Amino acid sequence: MNGLLLLVALTSPDANAWSHTFGVWDRDDLPLEWYFGTTRADSMDADLAESIITDAFSVWTDDLACANLSVESQGTLDFAISPNQAIGDGTSGQFLNQNWADVPGVDEGVLGVTFCPQANEVIFNLDGEAYHPFVDCDIFYNGDIDWTSSADIRSGRCNNEYSLDAVATHEIGHLWGLGHSCDDPNDDGRKGDEPCDAGDLRDAIMFWSVGPCDPGPDGGFTTDDEDGLYRIYGPSCNFTVADGYEKTGGTPHDVCWDIECTAQPESVTMSFGDGQSAAIDYDLDAADNQICHTYTDKGQFTLTLEVDYLPGTCVSSSGEEVDYDPPAERSPAEILVCGDPEPAPGFDGLFTFFHYDSLDYQLVNQLDTSVYGCVETILWRVFKGGSASGEPIQEHFAWAPKLRFPSEGTYTVEIQASGPSGRVVSATLKVEAEDKRGEATKACSAVGMGATGLASLLAFGFAAARRRDD
């Protein structure tokens, strides 16, 4: 399976504020379906373990309503499955593994571990980082550990056992895409560089460690847990290029975006990347909410969407308003605007050539590539005689090919180049081929001969070619 693999573990003792794993569940994949594995731990009844894990899911879906998360239990598997088979199979499972050594990449001191493979596509960008959709998430609990419930621990019944409630709630936080609230360094320096401060970070459900007879946080979620989750699942606005418009094109380039928000914003402003911006009076109940812009300069432009929400849009698990700072740039978006292919500054033609050796001649491409992507396709054609109406004898799909003429004589070389505008620009040069020792004599630069429709280029069986950066 192509993609990324997230592995996050909770250890027993021998969390930087909230963090993300850069994986997230696509809203289209919710409610998240999960099942309980057939493997069991000797220290806990299977029905009790499943009940505890089910309640741990409910903590995230019921107590953090502003995130609007949802799950559905699919019951217990009717067949055994190994960890390597489970990871990345497209389904999400909860496993109490008696054979902990079979779980890849963890040691015996780990209480639980979450594996979440990620797809390569990008759902949104946040603070300069790309967030990828999870394929599935499997959580494994160490079956060699003596497990108990938080209720038993709080009632005083504990003999060096660990709370499955606390560990499951923490690992499910990883399943939603949260990292640790902070990380204390171990003696070997494998963890964070700075110790965790007291307060929200140590009291957070996403604190990196839990000890024996520790029932987990008494106060539920801290503001650190909530802030981290709401940054990726809280109210947001996304934008996509509207039907009938394209992300690339020639100048001037008109484009519109559909704006879609999960809650009524107070204001929505799009920055177009060219120094201009525009606001929209967004209406959550309207069928269409669009922003449009015309680009007059060529270049690559990155878009951002700045959103402010009304007070009270996001409410914490305790019923208090959350000081919610919605992220900008929720959707990855770039616009590429190009003119017709043209010579680079300082050159007066699309190409030139020089004699290399014998009947070999080197073509020199002089196209402007200052904006990446503005030259998409290149075709070279060679004709016998002094014009492009002669007999075609060669075609090349390369940035600057070396030509070998079949014999001495007069030939015409033509370049055809196109970009996102869809128009094709061509130019020709005449070559008097001589069979002689190499010399560094260059010809005059070729002057462009105008633009034609893309269909004329495709008629020659043109194949795309891109420049390789040296």
Short mmCIF file of C-alpha atoms in Angstrom, two decimals:
data_model
loop_
_atom_site.label_atom_id
_atom_site.label_comp_id
_atom_site.label_asym_id
_atom_site.label_seq_id
_atom_site.Cartn_x
_atom_site.Cartn_y
_atom_site.Cartn_z
CA MET A 1 0.00 0.00 0.00
CA ASN A 2 1.37 3.40 -0.95
CA GLY A 3 1.34 6.09 1.72
CA LEU A 4 2.61 6.92 5.17
CA LEU A 5 2.39 4.88 8.38
CA LEU A 6 1.79 6.46 11.76
CA LEU A 7 2.92 4.50 14.81
CA VAL A 8 2.29 6.12 18.21
CA ALA A 9 2.81 4.29 21.48
CA LEU A 10 1.92 4.86 25.13
CA THR A 11 4.57 3.70 27.57
CA SER A 12 4.63 2.99 31.25
CA PRO A 13 6.98 5.21 33.31
CA ASP A 14 10.62 3.69 33.69
CA ALA A 15 3.85 15.77 25.77
CA ASN A 16 5.33 21.25 23.66
CA ALA A 17 1.60 21.59 23.80
CA TRP A 18 -0.81 19.49 21.74
CA SER A 19 0.64 18.02 18.57
CA HIS A 20 -0.75 16.35 15.48
CA THR A 21 0.33 13.27 13.55
CA PHE A 22 -0.60 14.98 10.23
CA GLY A 23 -3.20 12.30 9.62
CA VAL A 24 -6.93 12.93 9.83
CA TRP A 25 -10.19 11.17 9.03
CA ASP A 26 -12.01 12.43 5.98
CA ARG A 27 -15.54 13.50 6.93
CA ASP A 28 -16.82 11.23 4.16
CA ASP A 29 -15.37 8.24 6.07
CA LEU A 30 -17.37 8.96 9.24
CA PRO A 31 -18.89 7.39 11.20
CA LEU A 32 -15.72 5.40 11.76
CA GLU A 33 -16.49 1.69 11.86
CA TRP A 34 -14.40 -0.41 14.25
CA TYR A 35 -14.38 -4.01 15.41
CA PHE A 36 -12.99 -5.93 18.38
CA GLY A 37 -10.36 -8.60 17.70
CA THR A 38 -10.56 -12.21 18.81
CA THR A 39 -7.34 -12.10 20.84
CA ARG A 40 -7.71 -11.64 24.58
CA ALA A 41 -5.67 -10.79 27.67
CA ASP A 42 -5.70 -13.32 30.51
CA SER A 43 -6.07 -10.53 33.07
CA MET A 44 -9.46 -9.19 31.89
CA ASP A 45 -12.82 -10.61 30.87
CA ALA A 46 -13.43 -10.13 27.13
CA ASP A 47 -16.87 -8.54 27.57
CA LEU A 48 -15.51 -6.07 30.13
CA ALA A 49 -12.62 -5.15 27.84
CA GLU A 50 -14.97 -4.52 24.90
CA SER A 51 -17.27 -2.44 27.10
CA ILE A 52 -14.36 -0.31 28.35
CA ILE A 53 -13.08 0.33 24.82
CA THR A 54 -16.59 1.17 23.60
CA ASP A 55 -16.93 3.72 26.42
CA ALA A 56 -13.51 5.15 25.53
CA PHE A 57 -14.74 5.86 21.99
CA SER A 58 -17.83 7.54 23.47
CA VAL A 59 -15.64 9.91 25.48
CA TRP A 60 -14.29 11.37 22.23
CA THR A 61 -17.62 11.46 20.38
CA ASP A 62 -19.90 12.62 23.24
CA ASP A 63 -17.69 14.96 25.29
CA LEU A 64 -16.22 16.88 22.34
CA ALA A 65 -19.38 17.73 20.44
CA CYS A 66 -17.75 20.66 18.66
CA ALA A 67 -15.53 18.20 16.76
CA ASN A 68 -18.62 16.31 15.52
CA LEU A 69 -16.94 12.88 15.51
CA SER A 70 -18.88 9.63 15.19
CA VAL A 71 -18.15 5.89 15.35
CA GLU A 72 -20.04 2.62 14.93
CA SER A 73 -19.03 -0.63 16.59
CA GLN A 74 -19.09 -3.62 14.25
CA GLY A 75 -18.87 -6.16 17.07
CA THR A 76 -16.26 -8.90 17.34
CA LEU A 77 -14.39 -10.51 14.48
CA ASP A 78 -15.27 -14.14 13.84
CA PHE A 79 -11.73 -15.01 12.75
CA ALA A 80 -8.20 -14.47 14.00
CA ILE A 81 -5.91 -11.99 12.27
CA SER A 82 -2.25 -11.21 12.84
CA PRO A 83 -1.00 -7.65 13.45
CA ASN A 84 0.77 -7.56 10.09
CA GLN A 85 -2.44 -8.63 8.35
CA ALA A 86 -4.57 -6.11 10.24
CA ILE A 87 -2.44 -3.02 9.62
CA GLY A 88 -3.46 -1.34 6.39
CA ASP A 89 -6.27 -3.74 5.47
CA GLY A 90 -8.81 -0.91 5.30
CA THR A 91 -10.63 -1.77 8.54
CA SER A 92 -10.00 -0.45 12.05
CA GLY A 93 -9.64 -2.90 14.92
CA GLN A 94 -8.98 -3.04 18.67
CA PHE A 95 -6.76 -5.94 19.76
CA LEU A 96 -5.66 -7.25 23.15
CA ASN A 97 -2.59 -9.16 22.02
CA GLN A 98 -1.33 -12.08 24.10
CA ASN A 99 1.61 -12.45 21.72
CA TRP A 100 2.95 -8.93 22.12
CA ALA A 101 6.16 -9.85 20.30
CA ASP A 102 4.10 -10.21 17.10
CA VAL A 103 3.27 -6.49 17.10
CA PRO A 104 5.88 -4.78 14.89
CA GLY A 105 8.14 -2.03 16.14
CA VAL A 106 7.34 -2.01 19.87
CA ASP A 107 9.04 -3.30 23.01
CA GLU A 108 7.70 -4.97 26.14
CA GLY A 109 7.39 -1.69 28.09
CA VAL A 110 4.72 -0.35 25.74
CA LEU A 111 1.13 -0.51 27.01
CA GLY A 112 -0.60 0.25 23.73
CA VAL A 113 0.27 1.27 20.20
CA THR A 114 -1.72 2.77 17.33
CA PHE A 115 -0.97 2.11 13.67
CA CYS A 116 -2.63 4.50 11.20
CA PRO A 117 -1.51 4.22 7.56
CA GLN A 118 -2.10 7.42 5.61
CA ALA A 119 -2.91 7.89 1.93
CA ASN A 120 -0.74 10.16 -0.21
CA GLU A 121 -3.46 12.65 -1.07
CA VAL A 122 -3.79 15.89 0.90
CA ILE A 123 -7.07 16.77 2.64
CA PHE A 124 -5.97 20.22 3.81
CA ASN A 125 -2.95 22.28 4.82
CA LEU A 126 -2.59 23.69 8.32
CA ASP A 127 0.23 25.90 9.57
CA GLY A 128 2.34 24.91 6.59
CA GLU A 129 1.86 21.15 7.05
CA ALA A 130 -0.06 18.82 4.75
CA TYR A 131 -2.65 16.57 6.40
CA HIS A 132 -3.33 13.17 4.83
CA PRO A 133 -6.39 10.92 5.18
CA PHE A 134 -6.13 7.78 7.27
CA VAL A 135 -6.66 4.46 5.48
CA ASP A 136 -7.48 2.70 8.74
CA CYS A 137 -6.31 2.69 12.36
CA ASP A 138 -5.55 -0.41 14.41
CA ILE A 139 -4.86 -0.23 18.14
CA PHE A 140 -3.01 -3.01 19.96
CA TYR A 141 -2.98 -3.39 23.75
CA ASN A 142 -0.22 -5.36 25.42
CA GLY A 143 -1.77 -8.70 26.40
CA ASP A 144 1.15 -9.42 28.74
CA ILE A 145 0.11 -6.50 30.96
CA ASP A 146 -2.15 -6.97 33.98
CA TRP A 147 -5.21 -4.87 33.12
CA THR A 148 -7.99 -3.48 35.29
CA SER A 149 -10.61 -0.75 35.06
CA SER A 150 -10.39 2.85 36.26
CA ALA A 151 -13.47 2.18 38.41
CA ASP A 152 -11.65 -0.57 40.32
CA ILE A 153 -8.57 1.63 40.75
CA ARG A 154 -10.64 4.52 42.13
CA SER A 155 -12.36 2.14 44.55
CA GLY A 156 -8.98 1.01 45.88
CA ARG A 157 -8.85 -2.38 44.16
CA CYS A 158 -5.52 -2.43 42.34
CA ASN A 159 -2.44 -4.63 42.54
CA ASN A 160 0.14 -3.03 40.25
CA GLU A 161 -2.33 -3.17 37.34
CA TYR A 162 -2.92 -0.69 34.53
CA SER A 163 -6.16 1.04 33.59
CA LEU A 164 -7.47 -0.13 30.23
CA ASP A 165 -9.82 2.89 30.29
CA ALA A 166 -6.94 5.36 30.48
CA VAL A 167 -4.84 3.63 27.83
CA ALA A 168 -7.73 3.10 25.41
CA THR A 169 -8.90 6.72 25.68
CA HIS A 170 -5.34 7.90 25.00
CA GLU A 171 -4.77 5.57 22.04
CA ILE A 172 -8.10 6.56 20.48
CA GLY A 173 -6.80 10.14 20.60
CA HIS A 174 -4.00 8.97 18.29
CA LEU A 175 -6.63 7.31 16.11
CA TRP A 176 -8.20 10.75 15.62
CA GLY A 177 -4.84 12.27 14.67
CA LEU A 178 -3.55 13.72 17.94
CA GLY A 179 0.05 13.34 19.06
CA HIS A 180 1.25 13.68 22.63
CA SER A 181 0.59 16.77 24.71
CA CYS A 182 4.29 16.80 25.58
CA ASP A 183 7.21 14.38 25.96
CA ASP A 184 9.45 14.02 28.99
CA PRO A 185 12.98 12.85 28.10
CA ASN A 186 14.07 9.37 29.10
CA ASP A 187 17.56 8.72 30.41
CA ASP A 188 18.64 7.69 26.93
CA GLY A 189 17.26 10.90 25.43
CA ARG A 190 14.79 9.17 23.11
CA LYS A 191 11.91 11.44 24.05
CA GLY A 192 11.50 15.22 23.99
CA ASP A 193 14.22 17.67 24.87
CA GLU A 194 12.18 19.56 27.48
CA PRO A 195 10.25 18.13 30.46
CA CYS A 196 6.50 18.61 30.54
CA ASP A 197 5.21 21.46 32.68
CA ALA A 198 2.61 20.80 35.33
CA GLY A 199 -1.02 21.58 34.55
CA ASP A 200 -2.85 21.07 31.29
CA LEU A 201 -0.04 19.18 29.56
CA ARG A 202 0.50 16.58 32.29
CA ASP A 203 -3.22 16.31 33.04
CA ALA A 204 -4.11 15.87 29.37
CA ILE A 205 -5.49 12.60 28.09
CA MET A 206 -2.76 12.80 25.45
CA PHE A 207 0.06 12.88 28.06
CA TRP A 208 2.62 10.35 26.90
CA SER A 209 2.77 8.03 29.93
CA VAL A 210 0.57 6.34 32.54
CA GLY A 211 1.64 4.40 35.63
CA PRO A 212 0.27 1.34 37.44
CA CYS A 213 -2.86 1.99 39.49
CA ASP A 214 -3.31 5.31 37.68
CA PRO A 215 -6.97 5.70 36.63
CA GLY A 216 -6.16 8.47 34.18
CA PRO A 217 -7.14 12.15 34.30
CA ASP A 218 -9.95 12.87 36.75
CA GLY A 219 -11.08 16.02 34.99
CA GLY A 220 -11.59 14.57 31.53
CA PHE A 221 -10.25 16.57 28.63
CA THR A 222 -8.02 19.54 29.26
CA THR A 223 -8.03 22.63 27.08
CA ASP A 224 -4.86 21.23 25.48
CA ASP A 225 -6.73 18.10 24.32
CA GLU A 226 -9.66 20.16 23.09
CA ASP A 227 -7.59 22.78 21.27
CA GLY A 228 -5.58 20.10 19.48
CA LEU A 229 -8.67 18.24 18.30
CA TYR A 230 -10.65 21.32 17.33
CA ARG A 231 -7.81 22.54 15.14
CA ILE A 232 -8.39 19.60 12.78
CA TYR A 233 -12.06 18.72 13.39
CA GLY A 234 -13.56 22.02 14.52
CA PRO A 235 -15.60 24.38 12.35
CA SER A 236 -13.82 25.08 9.09
CA CYS A 237 -14.25 26.42 5.58
CA ASN A 238 -12.87 24.69 2.52
CA PHE A 239 -12.75 25.87 -1.07
CA THR A 240 -12.58 24.18 -4.46
CA VAL A 241 -12.36 25.48 -8.02
CA ALA A 242 -15.92 25.90 -9.28
CA ASP A 243 -17.27 23.91 -12.21
CA GLY A 244 -16.35 25.47 -15.52
CA TYR A 245 -13.07 26.96 -14.26
CA GLU A 246 -9.51 25.66 -14.24
CA LYS A 247 -6.54 25.93 -11.85
CA THR A 248 -4.22 26.67 -14.77
CA GLY A 249 -4.48 28.90 -17.80
CA GLY A 250 -3.08 31.78 -19.78
CA THR A 251 -3.28 35.48 -19.01
CA PRO A 252 -5.74 36.89 -18.25
CA HIS A 253 -7.08 33.97 -16.23
CA ASP A 254 -10.56 34.02 -14.67
CA VAL A 255 -11.33 31.56 -11.90
CA CYS A 256 -14.06 31.13 -9.26
CA TRP A 257 -14.05 29.04 -6.09
CA ASP A 258 -16.92 27.40 -4.24
CA ILE A 259 -16.69 28.08 -0.50
CA GLU A 260 -18.17 25.51 1.90
CA CYS A 261 -18.23 26.01 5.68
CA THR A 262 -19.32 23.62 8.42
CA ALA A 263 -20.63 26.47 10.62
CA GLN A 264 -21.81 30.02 9.96
CA PRO A 265 -18.72 32.25 9.84
CA GLU A 266 -18.68 35.90 10.80
CA SER A 267 -16.37 36.75 7.89
CA VAL A 268 -14.58 34.95 5.05
CA THR A 269 -11.72 36.55 3.12
CA MET A 270 -9.68 34.92 0.36
CA SER A 271 -6.14 36.08 -0.42
CA PHE A 272 -5.39 35.28 -4.06
CA GLY A 273 -1.60 35.19 -3.76
CA ASP A 274 -1.03 38.12 -6.13
CA GLY A 275 -1.39 40.85 -3.51
CA GLN A 276 -5.16 41.06 -3.85
CA SER A 277 -7.99 39.69 -1.71
CA ALA A 278 -11.77 39.68 -1.55
CA ALA A 279 -14.40 39.01 1.12
CA ILE A 280 -17.70 37.18 0.82
CA ASP A 281 -20.93 37.49 2.81
CA TYR A 282 -21.20 33.78 3.47
CA ASP A 283 -24.67 32.33 3.99
CA LEU A 284 -24.69 28.81 5.45
CA ASP A 285 -28.18 28.21 4.04
CA ALA A 286 -27.38 29.39 0.50
CA ALA A 287 -26.90 26.89 -2.31
CA ASP A 288 -23.86 28.69 -3.71
CA ASN A 289 -21.16 30.77 -2.06
CA GLN A 290 -18.47 31.83 -4.53
CA ILE A 291 -15.45 34.11 -4.76
CA CYS A 292 -14.04 35.02 -8.19
CA HIS A 293 -10.83 36.67 -9.36
CA THR A 294 -9.00 37.58 -12.57
CA TYR A 295 -5.22 37.05 -12.73
CA THR A 296 -3.43 39.44 -15.08
CA ASP A 297 0.19 38.44 -14.35
CA LYS A 298 1.77 35.06 -14.93
CA GLY A 299 3.12 33.07 -11.99
CA GLN A 300 2.28 30.46 -9.36
CA PHE A 301 -0.08 31.80 -6.72
CA THR A 302 -0.93 30.20 -3.36
CA LEU A 303 -4.40 30.84 -1.96
CA THR A 304 -5.41 31.19 1.67
CA LEU A 305 -8.83 31.54 3.26
CA GLU A 306 -9.08 33.62 6.44
CA VAL A 307 -12.18 32.83 8.50
CA ASP A 308 -13.58 34.32 11.70
CA TYR A 309 -16.45 32.66 13.55
CA LEU A 310 -19.16 34.13 15.70
CA PRO A 311 -18.71 33.81 19.49
CA GLY A 312 -20.21 30.59 20.76
CA THR A 313 -19.62 28.66 17.54
CA CYS A 314 -17.45 26.16 19.42
CA VAL A 315 -18.34 25.01 22.94
CA SER A 316 -16.15 22.87 25.21
CA SER A 317 -17.19 19.66 26.93
CA SER A 318 -17.90 21.68 30.08
CA GLY A 319 -20.30 23.96 28.20
CA GLU A 320 -17.96 26.94 28.03
CA GLU A 321 -17.15 28.89 24.88
CA VAL A 322 -13.85 27.87 23.32
CA ASP A 323 -11.51 30.62 22.17
CA TYR A 324 -11.44 29.00 18.77
CA ASP A 325 -8.77 30.17 16.33
CA PRO A 326 -9.75 28.63 12.99
CA PRO A 327 -6.88 27.68 10.72
CA ALA A 328 -6.30 29.38 7.40
CA GLU A 329 -5.30 27.53 4.24
CA ARG A 330 -7.59 24.59 4.97
CA SER A 331 -7.49 23.43 1.35
CA PRO A 332 -4.28 23.00 -0.64
CA ALA A 333 -4.65 25.38 -3.54
CA GLU A 334 -2.35 26.88 -6.12
CA ILE A 335 -3.18 28.71 -9.31
CA LEU A 336 -0.80 28.62 -12.27
CA VAL A 337 -1.11 31.49 -14.73
CA CYS A 338 1.04 31.57 -17.86
CA GLY A 339 1.38 33.46 -21.11
CA ASP A 340 2.39 31.78 -24.34
CA PRO A 341 5.84 30.15 -24.30
CA GLU A 342 8.44 32.81 -25.11
CA PRO A 343 12.22 33.30 -25.09
CA ALA A 344 13.90 33.81 -21.74
CA PRO A 345 15.01 37.39 -20.98
CA GLY A 346 18.11 38.27 -22.98
CA PHE A 347 17.33 35.92 -25.89
CA ASP A 348 15.70 36.91 -29.16
CA GLY A 349 14.51 33.48 -30.25
CA LEU A 350 13.07 30.23 -28.93
CA PHE A 351 16.20 28.22 -29.75
CA THR A 352 19.57 28.17 -31.46
CA PHE A 353 22.12 25.46 -32.32
CA PHE A 354 25.80 24.80 -32.80
CA HIS A 355 27.84 22.24 -34.71
CA TYR A 356 29.04 19.50 -32.37
CA ASP A 357 31.04 17.09 -34.54
CA SER A 358 30.74 15.38 -37.91
CA LEU A 359 27.03 15.57 -38.81
CA ASP A 360 25.97 16.05 -35.14
CA TYR A 361 24.41 19.38 -34.14
CA GLN A 362 23.37 20.43 -30.62
CA LEU A 363 20.07 22.30 -30.18
CA VAL A 364 19.98 24.98 -27.46
CA ASN A 365 16.55 25.63 -25.93
CA GLN A 366 16.02 29.29 -24.96
CA LEU A 367 12.46 29.09 -23.62
CA ASP A 368 11.63 31.05 -20.47
CA THR A 369 11.16 28.67 -17.50
CA SER A 370 11.11 31.29 -14.73
CA VAL A 371 7.59 30.11 -13.79
CA TYR A 372 7.62 26.34 -13.34
CA GLY A 373 4.90 24.64 -15.35
CA CYS A 374 4.46 27.33 -18.00
CA VAL A 375 6.18 25.13 -20.58
CA GLU A 376 4.34 21.82 -20.62
CA THR A 377 5.10 20.24 -23.98
CA ILE A 378 7.97 20.44 -26.48
CA LEU A 379 8.26 18.87 -29.94
CA TRP A 380 11.20 19.16 -32.34
CA ARG A 381 10.77 18.31 -36.04
CA VAL A 382 13.44 18.10 -38.75
CA PHE A 383 12.67 18.54 -42.46
CA LYS A 384 14.72 18.15 -45.61
CA GLY A 385 15.25 21.41 -47.47
CA GLY A 386 14.97 25.04 -46.55
CA SER A 387 11.44 25.13 -45.09
CA ALA A 388 9.01 23.22 -42.86
CA SER A 389 7.11 22.14 -45.97
CA GLY A 390 9.86 19.69 -46.86
CA GLU A 391 9.95 15.98 -46.15
CA PRO A 392 9.83 15.32 -42.36
CA ILE A 393 12.68 13.01 -41.32
CA GLN A 394 12.97 13.27 -37.50
CA GLU A 395 10.90 14.03 -34.37
CA HIS A 396 12.28 14.52 -30.85
CA PHE A 397 10.53 14.92 -27.50
CA ALA A 398 13.26 16.41 -25.31
CA TRP A 399 14.35 19.72 -23.84
CA ALA A 400 17.45 20.18 -26.03
CA PRO A 401 18.26 17.14 -28.17
CA LYS A 402 21.38 16.48 -30.20
CA LEU A 403 20.63 15.94 -33.91
CA ARG A 404 22.47 13.69 -36.34
CA PHE A 405 21.70 14.55 -39.96
CA PRO A 406 21.77 11.68 -42.48
CA SER A 407 24.05 13.52 -44.92
CA GLU A 408 25.36 16.94 -45.80
CA GLY A 409 22.82 19.41 -47.11
CA THR A 410 20.13 21.91 -46.14
CA TYR A 411 17.66 21.07 -43.34
CA THR A 412 15.01 22.97 -41.41
CA VAL A 413 14.57 22.48 -37.64
CA GLU A 414 11.27 23.45 -36.01
CA ILE A 415 10.37 23.74 -32.30
CA GLN A 416 6.77 23.62 -31.10
CA ALA A 417 6.03 24.50 -27.47
CA SER A 418 2.81 24.84 -25.50
CA GLY A 419 1.74 25.66 -21.95
CA PRO A 420 -1.43 25.90 -19.85
CA SER A 421 -2.88 28.49 -22.24
CA GLY A 422 -3.36 25.66 -24.75
CA ARG A 423 -1.80 27.63 -27.58
CA VAL A 424 1.23 26.36 -29.49
CA VAL A 425 4.17 28.60 -30.37
CA SER A 426 6.60 27.52 -33.09
CA ALA A 427 9.84 28.72 -34.66
CA THR A 428 12.24 27.38 -37.33
CA LEU A 429 15.92 27.64 -38.21
CA LYS A 430 17.73 26.51 -41.36
CA VAL A 431 20.83 24.34 -40.91
CA GLU A 432 23.53 23.82 -43.57
CA ALA A 433 24.83 20.47 -42.35
CA GLU A 434 28.51 19.78 -43.01
CA ASP A 435 30.47 16.65 -42.21
CA LYS A 436 33.50 18.15 -40.47
CA ARG A 437 35.35 18.30 -37.16
CA GLY A 438 33.49 19.98 -34.30
CA GLU A 439 33.58 23.71 -33.71
CA ALA A 440 31.76 26.05 -31.32
CA THR A 441 30.12 28.25 -33.94
CA LYS A 442 26.52 29.16 -32.98
CA ALA A 443 23.72 30.14 -35.33
CA CYS A 444 21.38 33.08 -34.95
CA SER A 445 18.48 32.55 -32.55
CA ALA A 446 15.21 31.37 -34.03
CA VAL A 447 12.41 33.92 -34.19
CA GLY A 448 8.92 32.76 -33.23
CA MET A 449 6.41 32.25 -36.01
CA GLY A 450 3.24 32.81 -34.03
CA ALA A 451 0.74 30.73 -32.08
CA THR A 452 -1.60 28.07 -33.39
CA GLY A 453 -4.29 25.97 -31.79
CA LEU A 454 -3.38 23.00 -29.61
CA ALA A 455 -5.09 20.65 -32.06
CA SER A 456 -2.39 21.33 -34.61
CA LEU A 457 0.23 20.12 -32.17
CA LEU A 458 -1.70 17.01 -31.20
CA ALA A 459 -2.08 16.14 -34.86
CA PHE A 460 1.66 15.45 -34.96
CA GLY A 461 1.30 12.80 -32.25
CA PHE A 462 2.93 15.11 -29.71
CA ALA A 463 3.98 13.70 -26.34
CA ALA A 464 4.57 15.83 -23.24
CA ALA A 465 8.10 16.53 -22.10
CA ARG A 466 9.35 18.56 -19.15
CA ARG A 467 12.67 20.13 -18.45
CA ARG A 468 14.84 18.38 -15.91
CA ASP A 469 16.42 20.80 -13.51
CA ASP A 470 20.18 20.39 -13.41
#
